[in-house]
Short mmCIF file of C-alpha atoms and ligand atoms in Angstrom, two decimals:
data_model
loop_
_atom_site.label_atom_id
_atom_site.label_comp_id
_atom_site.label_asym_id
_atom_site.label_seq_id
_atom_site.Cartn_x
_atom_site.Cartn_y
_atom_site.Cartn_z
CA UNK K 1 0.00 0.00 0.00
CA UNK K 2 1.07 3.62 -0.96
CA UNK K 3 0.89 4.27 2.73
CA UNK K 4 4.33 3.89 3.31
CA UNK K 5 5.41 7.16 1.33
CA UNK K 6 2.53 8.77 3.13
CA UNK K 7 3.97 9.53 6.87
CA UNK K 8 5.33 12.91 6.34
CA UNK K 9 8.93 13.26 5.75
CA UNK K 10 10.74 16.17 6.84
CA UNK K 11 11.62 18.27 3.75
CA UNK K 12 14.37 20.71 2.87
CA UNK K 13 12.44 23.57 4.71
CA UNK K 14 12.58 21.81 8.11
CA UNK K 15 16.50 20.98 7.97
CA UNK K 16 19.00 23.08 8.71
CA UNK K 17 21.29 23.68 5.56
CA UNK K 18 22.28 27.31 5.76
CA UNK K 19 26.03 27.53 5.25
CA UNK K 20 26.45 23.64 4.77
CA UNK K 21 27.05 20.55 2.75
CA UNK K 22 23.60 19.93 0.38
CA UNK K 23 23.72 16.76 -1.79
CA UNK K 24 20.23 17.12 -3.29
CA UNK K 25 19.25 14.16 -5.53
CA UNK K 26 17.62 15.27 -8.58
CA UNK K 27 16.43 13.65 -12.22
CA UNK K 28 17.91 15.75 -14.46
CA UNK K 29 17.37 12.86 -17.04
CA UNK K 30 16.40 14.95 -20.08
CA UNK K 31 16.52 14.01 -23.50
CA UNK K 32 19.85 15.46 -25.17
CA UNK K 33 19.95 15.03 -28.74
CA UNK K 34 23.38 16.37 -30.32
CA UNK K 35 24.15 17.65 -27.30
CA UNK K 36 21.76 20.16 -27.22
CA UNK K 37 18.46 19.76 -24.06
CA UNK K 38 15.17 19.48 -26.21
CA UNK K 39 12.91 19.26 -23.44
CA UNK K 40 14.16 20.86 -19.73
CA UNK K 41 11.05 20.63 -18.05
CA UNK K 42 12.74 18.14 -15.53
CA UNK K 43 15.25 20.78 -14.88
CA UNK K 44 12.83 23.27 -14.33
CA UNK K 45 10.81 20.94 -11.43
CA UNK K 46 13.58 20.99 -9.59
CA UNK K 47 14.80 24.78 -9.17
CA UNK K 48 12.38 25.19 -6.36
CA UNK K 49 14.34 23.32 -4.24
CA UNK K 50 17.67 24.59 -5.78
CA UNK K 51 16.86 28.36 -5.30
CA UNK K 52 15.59 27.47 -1.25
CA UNK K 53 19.11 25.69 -0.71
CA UNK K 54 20.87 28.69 -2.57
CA UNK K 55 18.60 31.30 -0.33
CA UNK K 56 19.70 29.91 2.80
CA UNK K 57 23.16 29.62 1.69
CA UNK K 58 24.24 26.51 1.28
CA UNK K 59 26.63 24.27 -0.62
CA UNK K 60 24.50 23.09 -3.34
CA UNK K 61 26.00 19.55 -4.66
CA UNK K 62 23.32 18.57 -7.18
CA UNK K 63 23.70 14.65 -8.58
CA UNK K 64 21.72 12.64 -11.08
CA UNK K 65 21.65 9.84 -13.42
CA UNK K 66 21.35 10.48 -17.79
CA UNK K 67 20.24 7.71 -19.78
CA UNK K 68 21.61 3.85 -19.33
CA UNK K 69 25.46 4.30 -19.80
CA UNK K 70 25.42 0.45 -17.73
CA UNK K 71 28.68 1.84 -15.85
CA UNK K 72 30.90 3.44 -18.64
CA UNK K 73 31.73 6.70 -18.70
CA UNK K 74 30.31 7.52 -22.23
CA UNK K 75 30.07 11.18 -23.57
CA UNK K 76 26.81 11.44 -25.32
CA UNK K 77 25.37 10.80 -21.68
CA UNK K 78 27.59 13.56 -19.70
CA UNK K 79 25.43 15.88 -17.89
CA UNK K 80 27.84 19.02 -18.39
CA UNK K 81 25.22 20.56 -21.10
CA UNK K 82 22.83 20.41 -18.10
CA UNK K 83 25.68 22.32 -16.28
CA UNK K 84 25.43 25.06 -18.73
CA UNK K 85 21.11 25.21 -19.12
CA UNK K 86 20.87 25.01 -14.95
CA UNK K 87 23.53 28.07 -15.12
CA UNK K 88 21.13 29.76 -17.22
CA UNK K 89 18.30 28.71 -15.69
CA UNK K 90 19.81 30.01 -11.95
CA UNK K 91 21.83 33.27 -14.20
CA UNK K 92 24.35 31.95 -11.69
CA UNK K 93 27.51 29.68 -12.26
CA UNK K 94 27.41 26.13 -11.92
CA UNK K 95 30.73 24.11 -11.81
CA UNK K 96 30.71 20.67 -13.27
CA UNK K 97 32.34 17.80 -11.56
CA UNK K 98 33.96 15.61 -14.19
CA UNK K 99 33.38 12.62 -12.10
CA UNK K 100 30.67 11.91 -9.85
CA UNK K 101 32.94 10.84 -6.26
CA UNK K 102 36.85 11.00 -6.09
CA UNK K 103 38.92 14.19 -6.47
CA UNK K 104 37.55 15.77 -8.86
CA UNK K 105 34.43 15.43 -6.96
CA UNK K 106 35.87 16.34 -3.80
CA UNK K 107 37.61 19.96 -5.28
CA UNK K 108 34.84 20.87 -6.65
CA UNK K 109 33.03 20.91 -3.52
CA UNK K 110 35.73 22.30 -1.42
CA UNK K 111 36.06 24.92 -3.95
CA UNK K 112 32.59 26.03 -3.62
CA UNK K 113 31.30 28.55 -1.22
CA UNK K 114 28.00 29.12 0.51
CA UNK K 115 25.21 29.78 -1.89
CA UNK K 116 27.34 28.01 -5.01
CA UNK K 117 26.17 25.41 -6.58
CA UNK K 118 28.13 22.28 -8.20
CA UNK K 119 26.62 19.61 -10.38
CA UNK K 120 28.00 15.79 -10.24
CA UNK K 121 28.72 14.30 -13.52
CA UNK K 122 26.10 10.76 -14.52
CA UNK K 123 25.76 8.87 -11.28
CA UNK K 124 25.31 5.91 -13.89
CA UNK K 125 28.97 6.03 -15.09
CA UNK K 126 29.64 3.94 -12.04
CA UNK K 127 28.04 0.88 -11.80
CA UNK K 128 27.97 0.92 -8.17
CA UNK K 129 25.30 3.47 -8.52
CA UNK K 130 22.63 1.14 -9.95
CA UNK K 131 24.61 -1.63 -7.75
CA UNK K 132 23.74 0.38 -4.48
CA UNK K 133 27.41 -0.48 -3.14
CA UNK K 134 27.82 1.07 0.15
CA UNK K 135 30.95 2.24 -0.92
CA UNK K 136 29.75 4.14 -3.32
CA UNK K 137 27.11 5.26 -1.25
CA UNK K 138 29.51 6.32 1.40
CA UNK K 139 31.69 8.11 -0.93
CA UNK K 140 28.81 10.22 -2.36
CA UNK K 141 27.88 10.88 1.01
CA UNK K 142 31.49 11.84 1.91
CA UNK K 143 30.62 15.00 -0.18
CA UNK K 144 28.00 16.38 2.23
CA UNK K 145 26.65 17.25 5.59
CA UNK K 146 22.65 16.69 4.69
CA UNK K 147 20.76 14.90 1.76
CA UNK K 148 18.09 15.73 -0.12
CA UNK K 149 16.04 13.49 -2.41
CA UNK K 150 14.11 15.45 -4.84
CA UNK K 151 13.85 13.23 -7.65
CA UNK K 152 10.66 12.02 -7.82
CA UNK K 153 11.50 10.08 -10.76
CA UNK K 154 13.84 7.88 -9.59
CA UNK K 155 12.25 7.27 -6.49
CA UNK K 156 11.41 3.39 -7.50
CA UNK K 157 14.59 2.35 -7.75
CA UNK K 158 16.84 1.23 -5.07
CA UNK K 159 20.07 2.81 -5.86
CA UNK K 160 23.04 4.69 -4.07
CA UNK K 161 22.11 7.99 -4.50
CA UNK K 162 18.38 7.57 -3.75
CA UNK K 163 18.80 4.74 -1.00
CA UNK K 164 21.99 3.81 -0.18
CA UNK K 165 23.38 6.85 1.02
CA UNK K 166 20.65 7.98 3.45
CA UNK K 167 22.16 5.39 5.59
CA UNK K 168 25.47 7.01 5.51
CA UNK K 169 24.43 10.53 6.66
CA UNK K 170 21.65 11.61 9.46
CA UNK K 171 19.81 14.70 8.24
CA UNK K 172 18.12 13.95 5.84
CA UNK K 173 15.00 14.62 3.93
CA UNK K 174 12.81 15.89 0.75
CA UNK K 175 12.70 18.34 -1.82
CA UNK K 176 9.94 20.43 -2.68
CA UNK K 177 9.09 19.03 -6.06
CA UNK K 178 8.74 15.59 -3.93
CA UNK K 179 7.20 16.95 -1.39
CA UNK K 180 4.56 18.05 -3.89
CA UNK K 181 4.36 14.76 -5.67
CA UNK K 182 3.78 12.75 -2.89
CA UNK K 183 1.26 15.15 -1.26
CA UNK K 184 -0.57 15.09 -4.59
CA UNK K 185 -0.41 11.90 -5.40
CA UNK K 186 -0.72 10.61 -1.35
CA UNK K 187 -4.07 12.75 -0.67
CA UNK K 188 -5.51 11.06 -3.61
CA UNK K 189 -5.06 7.72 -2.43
CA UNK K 190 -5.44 7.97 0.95
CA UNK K 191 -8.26 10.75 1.41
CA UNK K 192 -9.91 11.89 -2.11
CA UNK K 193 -12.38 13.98 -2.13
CA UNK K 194 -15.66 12.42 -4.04
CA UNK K 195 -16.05 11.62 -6.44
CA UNK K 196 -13.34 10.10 -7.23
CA UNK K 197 -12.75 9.45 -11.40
CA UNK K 198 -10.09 7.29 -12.98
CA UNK K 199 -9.31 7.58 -16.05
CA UNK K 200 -7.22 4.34 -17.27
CA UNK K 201 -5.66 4.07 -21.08
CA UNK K 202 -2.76 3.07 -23.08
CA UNK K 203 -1.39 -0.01 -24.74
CA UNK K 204 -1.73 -2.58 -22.11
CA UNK K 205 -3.93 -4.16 -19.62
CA UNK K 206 -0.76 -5.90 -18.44
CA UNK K 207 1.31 -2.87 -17.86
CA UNK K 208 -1.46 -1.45 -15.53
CA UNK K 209 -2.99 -4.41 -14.13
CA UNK K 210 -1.45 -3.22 -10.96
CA UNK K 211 -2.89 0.49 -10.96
CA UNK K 212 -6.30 -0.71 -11.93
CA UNK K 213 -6.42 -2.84 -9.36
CA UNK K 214 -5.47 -0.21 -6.91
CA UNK K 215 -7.29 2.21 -8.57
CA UNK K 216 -10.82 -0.30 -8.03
CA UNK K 217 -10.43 -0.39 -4.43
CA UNK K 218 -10.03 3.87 -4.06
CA UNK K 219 -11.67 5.39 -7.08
CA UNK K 220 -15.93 5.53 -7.51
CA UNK K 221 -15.57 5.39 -11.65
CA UNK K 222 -13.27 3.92 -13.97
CA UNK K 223 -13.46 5.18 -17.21
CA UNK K 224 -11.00 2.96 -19.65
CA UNK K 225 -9.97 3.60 -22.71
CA UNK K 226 -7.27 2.79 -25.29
CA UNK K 227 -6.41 -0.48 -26.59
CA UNK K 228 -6.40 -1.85 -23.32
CA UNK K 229 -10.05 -2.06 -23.54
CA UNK K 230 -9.88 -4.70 -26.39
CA UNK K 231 -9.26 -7.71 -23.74
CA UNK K 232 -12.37 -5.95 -22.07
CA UNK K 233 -14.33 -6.53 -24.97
CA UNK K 234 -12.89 -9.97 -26.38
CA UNK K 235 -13.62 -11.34 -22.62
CA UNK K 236 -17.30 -9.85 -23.19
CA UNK K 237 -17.82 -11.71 -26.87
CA UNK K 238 -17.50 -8.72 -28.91
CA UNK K 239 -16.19 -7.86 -32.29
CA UNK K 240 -12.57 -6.67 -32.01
CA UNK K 241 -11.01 -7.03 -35.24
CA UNK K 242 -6.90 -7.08 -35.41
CA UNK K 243 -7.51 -4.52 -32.11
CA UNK K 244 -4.63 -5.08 -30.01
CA UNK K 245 -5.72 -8.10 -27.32
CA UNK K 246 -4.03 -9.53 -24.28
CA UNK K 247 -5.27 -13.35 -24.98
CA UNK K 248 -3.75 -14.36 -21.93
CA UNK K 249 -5.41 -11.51 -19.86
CA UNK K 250 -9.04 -12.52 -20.45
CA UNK K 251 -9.94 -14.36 -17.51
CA UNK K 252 -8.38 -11.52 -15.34
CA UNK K 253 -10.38 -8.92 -17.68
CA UNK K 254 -13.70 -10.70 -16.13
CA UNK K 255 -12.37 -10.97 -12.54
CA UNK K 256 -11.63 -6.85 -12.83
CA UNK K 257 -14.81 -6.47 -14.04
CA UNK K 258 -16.52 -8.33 -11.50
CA UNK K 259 -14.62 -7.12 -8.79
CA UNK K 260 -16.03 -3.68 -10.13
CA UNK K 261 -19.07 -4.87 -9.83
CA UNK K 262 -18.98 -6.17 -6.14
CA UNK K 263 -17.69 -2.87 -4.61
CA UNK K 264 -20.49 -1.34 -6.74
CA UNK K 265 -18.02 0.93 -8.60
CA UNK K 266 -18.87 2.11 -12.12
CA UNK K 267 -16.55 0.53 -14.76
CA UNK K 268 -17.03 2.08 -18.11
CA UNK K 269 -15.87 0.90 -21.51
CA UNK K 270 -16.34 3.15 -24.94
CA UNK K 271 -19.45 2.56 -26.77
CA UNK K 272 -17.89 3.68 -29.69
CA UNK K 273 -14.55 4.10 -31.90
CA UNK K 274 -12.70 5.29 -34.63
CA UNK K 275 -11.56 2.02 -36.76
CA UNK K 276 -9.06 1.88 -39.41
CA UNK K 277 -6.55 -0.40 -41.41
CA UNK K 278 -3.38 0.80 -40.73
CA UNK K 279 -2.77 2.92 -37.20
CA UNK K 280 -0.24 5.57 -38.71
CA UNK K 281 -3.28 7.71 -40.33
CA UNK K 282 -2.48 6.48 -44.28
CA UNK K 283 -5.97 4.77 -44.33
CA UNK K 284 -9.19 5.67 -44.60
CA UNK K 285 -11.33 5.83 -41.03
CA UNK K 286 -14.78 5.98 -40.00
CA UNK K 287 -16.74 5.56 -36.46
CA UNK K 288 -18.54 2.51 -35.27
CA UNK K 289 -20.66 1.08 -32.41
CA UNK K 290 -18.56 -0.72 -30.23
CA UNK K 291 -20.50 -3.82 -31.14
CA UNK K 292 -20.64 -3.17 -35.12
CA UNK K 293 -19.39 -6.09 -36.61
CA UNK K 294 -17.98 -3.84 -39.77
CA UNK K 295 -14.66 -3.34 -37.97
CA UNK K 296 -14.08 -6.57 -39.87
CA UNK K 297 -10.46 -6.98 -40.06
CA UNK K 298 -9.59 -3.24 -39.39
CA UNK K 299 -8.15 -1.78 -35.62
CA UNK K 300 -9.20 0.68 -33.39
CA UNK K 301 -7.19 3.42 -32.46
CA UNK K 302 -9.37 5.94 -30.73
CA UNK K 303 -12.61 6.10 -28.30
CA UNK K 304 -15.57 7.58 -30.21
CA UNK K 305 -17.69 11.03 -30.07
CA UNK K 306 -20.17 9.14 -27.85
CA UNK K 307 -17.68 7.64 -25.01
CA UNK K 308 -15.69 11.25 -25.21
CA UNK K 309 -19.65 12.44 -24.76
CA UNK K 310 -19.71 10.23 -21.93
CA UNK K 311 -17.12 10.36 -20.19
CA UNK K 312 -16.63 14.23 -20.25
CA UNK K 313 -19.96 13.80 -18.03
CA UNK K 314 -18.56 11.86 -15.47
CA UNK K 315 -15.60 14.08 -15.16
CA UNK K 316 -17.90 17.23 -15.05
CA UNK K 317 -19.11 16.25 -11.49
CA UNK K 318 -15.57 14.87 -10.40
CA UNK K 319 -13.88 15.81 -7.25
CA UNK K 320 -10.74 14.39 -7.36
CA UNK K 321 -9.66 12.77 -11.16
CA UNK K 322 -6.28 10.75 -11.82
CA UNK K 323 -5.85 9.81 -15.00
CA UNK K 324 -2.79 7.96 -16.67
CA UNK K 325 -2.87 6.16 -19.99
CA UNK K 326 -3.61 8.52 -23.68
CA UNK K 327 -7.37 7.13 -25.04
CA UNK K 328 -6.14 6.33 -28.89
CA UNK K 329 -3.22 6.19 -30.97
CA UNK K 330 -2.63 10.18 -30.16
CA UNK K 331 0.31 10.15 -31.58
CA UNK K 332 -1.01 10.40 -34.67
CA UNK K 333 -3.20 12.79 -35.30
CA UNK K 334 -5.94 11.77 -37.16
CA UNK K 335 -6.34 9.36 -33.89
CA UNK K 336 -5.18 12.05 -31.18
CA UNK K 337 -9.08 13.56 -30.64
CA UNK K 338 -10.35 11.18 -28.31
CA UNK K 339 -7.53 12.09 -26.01
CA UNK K 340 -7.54 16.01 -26.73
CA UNK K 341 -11.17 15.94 -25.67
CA UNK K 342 -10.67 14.07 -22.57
CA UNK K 343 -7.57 16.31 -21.81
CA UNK K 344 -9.81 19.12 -22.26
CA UNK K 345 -12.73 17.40 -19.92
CA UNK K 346 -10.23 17.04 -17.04
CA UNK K 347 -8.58 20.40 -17.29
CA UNK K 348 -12.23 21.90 -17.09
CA UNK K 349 -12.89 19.98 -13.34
CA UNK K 350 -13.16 21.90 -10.50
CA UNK K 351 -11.59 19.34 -8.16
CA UNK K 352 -8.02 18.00 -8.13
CA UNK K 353 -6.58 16.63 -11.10
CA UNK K 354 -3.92 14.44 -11.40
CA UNK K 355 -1.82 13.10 -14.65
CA UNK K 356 0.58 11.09 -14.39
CA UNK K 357 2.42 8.52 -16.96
CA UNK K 358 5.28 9.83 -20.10
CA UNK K 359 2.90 9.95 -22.86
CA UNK K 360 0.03 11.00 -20.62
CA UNK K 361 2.07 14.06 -19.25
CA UNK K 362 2.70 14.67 -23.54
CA UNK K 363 -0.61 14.31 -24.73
CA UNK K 364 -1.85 16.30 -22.42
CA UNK K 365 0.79 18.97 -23.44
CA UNK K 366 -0.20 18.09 -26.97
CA UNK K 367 -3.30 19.28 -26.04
CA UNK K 368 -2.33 22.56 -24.92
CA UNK K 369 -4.20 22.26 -21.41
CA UNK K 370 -1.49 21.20 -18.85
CA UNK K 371 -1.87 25.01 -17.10
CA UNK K 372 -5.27 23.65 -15.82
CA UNK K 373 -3.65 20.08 -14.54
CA UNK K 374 -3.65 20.25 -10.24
CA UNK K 375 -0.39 17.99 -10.67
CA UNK K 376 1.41 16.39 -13.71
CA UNK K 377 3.73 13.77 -12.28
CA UNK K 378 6.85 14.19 -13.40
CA UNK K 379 7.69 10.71 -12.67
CA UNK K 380 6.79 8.27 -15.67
CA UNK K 381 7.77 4.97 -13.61
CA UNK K 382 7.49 6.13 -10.49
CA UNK K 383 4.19 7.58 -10.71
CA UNK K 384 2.81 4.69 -12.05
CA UNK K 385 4.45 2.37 -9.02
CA UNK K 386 2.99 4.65 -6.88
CA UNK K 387 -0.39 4.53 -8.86
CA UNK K 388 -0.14 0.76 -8.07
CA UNK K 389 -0.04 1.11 -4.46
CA UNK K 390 3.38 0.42 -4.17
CA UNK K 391 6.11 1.59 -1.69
CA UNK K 392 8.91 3.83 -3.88
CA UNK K 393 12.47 2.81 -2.15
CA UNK K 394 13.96 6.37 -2.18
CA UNK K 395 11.40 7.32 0.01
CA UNK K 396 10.84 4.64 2.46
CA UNK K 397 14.54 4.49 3.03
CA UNK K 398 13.99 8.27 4.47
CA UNK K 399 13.11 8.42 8.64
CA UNK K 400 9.93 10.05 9.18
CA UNK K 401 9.21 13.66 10.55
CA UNK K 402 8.94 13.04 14.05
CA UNK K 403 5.65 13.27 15.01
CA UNK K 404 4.27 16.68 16.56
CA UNK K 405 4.30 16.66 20.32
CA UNK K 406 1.08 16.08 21.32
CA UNK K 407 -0.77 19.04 23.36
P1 LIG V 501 1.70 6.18 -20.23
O1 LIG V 501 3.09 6.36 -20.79
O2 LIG V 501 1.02 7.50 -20.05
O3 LIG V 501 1.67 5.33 -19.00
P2 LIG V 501 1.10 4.00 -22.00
O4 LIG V 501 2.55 3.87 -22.31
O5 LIG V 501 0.45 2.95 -21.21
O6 LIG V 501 0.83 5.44 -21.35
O7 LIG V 501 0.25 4.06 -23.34
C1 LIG V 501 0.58 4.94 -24.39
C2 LIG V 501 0.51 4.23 -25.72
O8 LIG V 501 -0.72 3.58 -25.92
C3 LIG V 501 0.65 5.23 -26.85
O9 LIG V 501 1.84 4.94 -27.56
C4 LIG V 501 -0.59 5.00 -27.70
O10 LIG V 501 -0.34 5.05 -29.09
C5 LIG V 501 -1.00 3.60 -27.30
N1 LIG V 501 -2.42 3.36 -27.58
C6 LIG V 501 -3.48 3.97 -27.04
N2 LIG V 501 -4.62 3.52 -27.60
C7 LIG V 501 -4.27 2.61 -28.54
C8 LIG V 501 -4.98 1.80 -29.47
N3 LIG V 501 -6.31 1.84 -29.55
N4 LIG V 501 -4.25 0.96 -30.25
C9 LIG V 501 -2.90 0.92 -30.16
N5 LIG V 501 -2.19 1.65 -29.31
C10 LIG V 501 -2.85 2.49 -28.52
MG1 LIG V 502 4.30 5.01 -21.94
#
């Protein structure tokens, strides 16, 4: 259960960092194509947190993973062009460390005084980092006085720098971009306000199997969409066509859909779709009823005007809404309206929203609306662990806040 991450951690805010030692963890794993960022956003989450620690004066040591170098120093994955954007970004220096622990490591900290900031080059050029060795944990913490975990999106995994080397130091706590994730994504779980609307897509049954099963024990509606629904309707007798199915799903299709029905929790599927030959746009496409057998031998690729129709009513009376999955194929755009209208649906609620999942967080970008998102996850993984009710590593491994003295 996703109460683990729950008990309140003590963040940056509550330690005391001014003048000291700050390793802050942070995922500044951005796409770099040519060595130029395309997309900083993930940079951007985290200078909250940055600008506090550089406010109060501290010794900001900043450390993250790039991409899968599998130990080897390799130089398309160096994170000195992040060096340069967070320098711009701050319109303050930022000195690059050309290796994550050892000497150069170690001058670059010494060399830095209150309120400077140095960044750590790919935790992942040392395979002890995804190893969780303690000593590279202990060398990483050798660097500081306090750490920090901010990255959200690396809070699944078990490795030095998000787990190993809280044992090594003993103040220790959150960032504000994690703070904000898990308060987000913790209320929603463990206190939603009602109603409470799901909105599940994407590919896969099996690659949410997990969150919809979490999701059917919290949430009041389900709305699914994408192909996932397929094995919905295959279990249920119905024409699918070369839709993509989970054969080996079906029997746990009906079990979801009868557990629905016990807690007496409304489990929608589309009524209708957009159905097509080919899924890149190059063929013809028309609408059907869900049970039209005319989808023949041709996919489907996006929920209909109906289930949009639908849908966008149970969202209008939503409280709380976490949705994670795109509806269709919205990459292509032919097949993208389905999940622009539901984008658009969500950002009109009232209530808190929540979006979480990579090409949830784009589409919903795509569809211009992610000013009027509550919270989009910046976690791909690790919001959808924690959308399964799972416990994220990085932050159990943290003590809690110690709890208020009672009155
Ligand atoms: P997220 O990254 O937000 O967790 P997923 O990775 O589960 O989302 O699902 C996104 C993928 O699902 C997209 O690539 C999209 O094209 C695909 N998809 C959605 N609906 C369909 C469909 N009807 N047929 C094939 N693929 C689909
Ligand atoms: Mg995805």
């Amino acid at each position: 259960m996703a109460e683990a991450n729950r008990p309140r951690k003590p963040t940056i805010e509550d330690l005391d960092i001014a003048g000291r030692r700050v390793f802050i963890r942070v995922d500044f794993n951005v796409p770099i194509v040519d060595g130029t960022i395309t997309d900083d956003t993930r940079i951007k989450a985290s200078l909250p947190t940055i600008r506090h620690a550089l406010k109060r004066k501290a010794i900001v040591i900043l450390a993250s993973h790039l991409g899968r170098p599998k130990g080897r120093r390799c130089q398309d994955l160096t994170l000195r062009p992040v060096a340069a954007r967070l320098s711009e970004l701050l319109d303050s220096p930022v000195t690059f460390a050309e290796t994550a622990i050892g000497t150069p490591a170690q001058t670059a900290v010494a060399d830095t005084k209150p309120g400077g900031v140095v960044l750590l080059e790919n935790l992942r050029f040392h395979q002890e980092e995804e190893g969780n060795t303690p000593e590279f944990a202990r060398a990483l913490a050798s660097l500081a006085d306090i750490y920090v975990n901010d990255a959200f999106g690396a809070a699944h995994r078990a490795h030095a720098s998000t787990e190993g080397i809280v044992r090594h130091l003993t103040e220790v706590g959150i960032g504000l971009l994690m703070a904000s994730e898990l308060d987000y994504l913790g209320q929603a779980f463990d206190d939603p306000e009602r109603p409470f609307v799901a909105v599940i897509g994407g590919a896969k049954v099996s690659s949410k199997l997990d969150v919809i099963h979490n999701l059917l024990e919290r949430a009041d509606t389900l709305l699914i969409g994408g192909a996932m629904a397929y094995t919905f309707f295959k279990q249920q007798g119905l024409p699918v066509g070369r839709s993509l199915v989970e054969n080996g799903l079906l029997d746990t299709a009906r079990d979801i859909m009868a557990r629905a029905k016990t807690r007496g929790i409304a489990f929608e599927l589309p009524v209708d779709h957009v159905v097509t030959a080919e899924a890149d746009g190059s063929s013809p496409y028309e609408v059907l009823a869900i049970n039209d057998p005319a989808i023949a031998d041709r996919l489907a690729v996006d929920i209909g005007p109906e289930t949009v129709e639908r849908y966008s009513k149970s969202l209008a009376d939503a409280s709380t809404v976490v949705w994670n999955g795109p509806m269709g194929v919205f990459e292509t755009d032919a097949f993208a309206e389905g999940t622009t209208r539901i984008a658009r649906a969500i950002a009109a609620v009232r209530g808190t929203t929540i979006i979480g999942g990579g090409d949830s967080v784009a589409a919903v970008t795509k569809a211009g609306v992610q000013d009027q998102i509550s919270h989009i996850s910046t976690g791909g993984g690790a919001s959808l662990e924690f959308l399964s009710g799972r416990i994220l590593p990085g932050v159990a491994a943290l003590p809690d806040r110690p709890a208020d003295p009672a009155v």
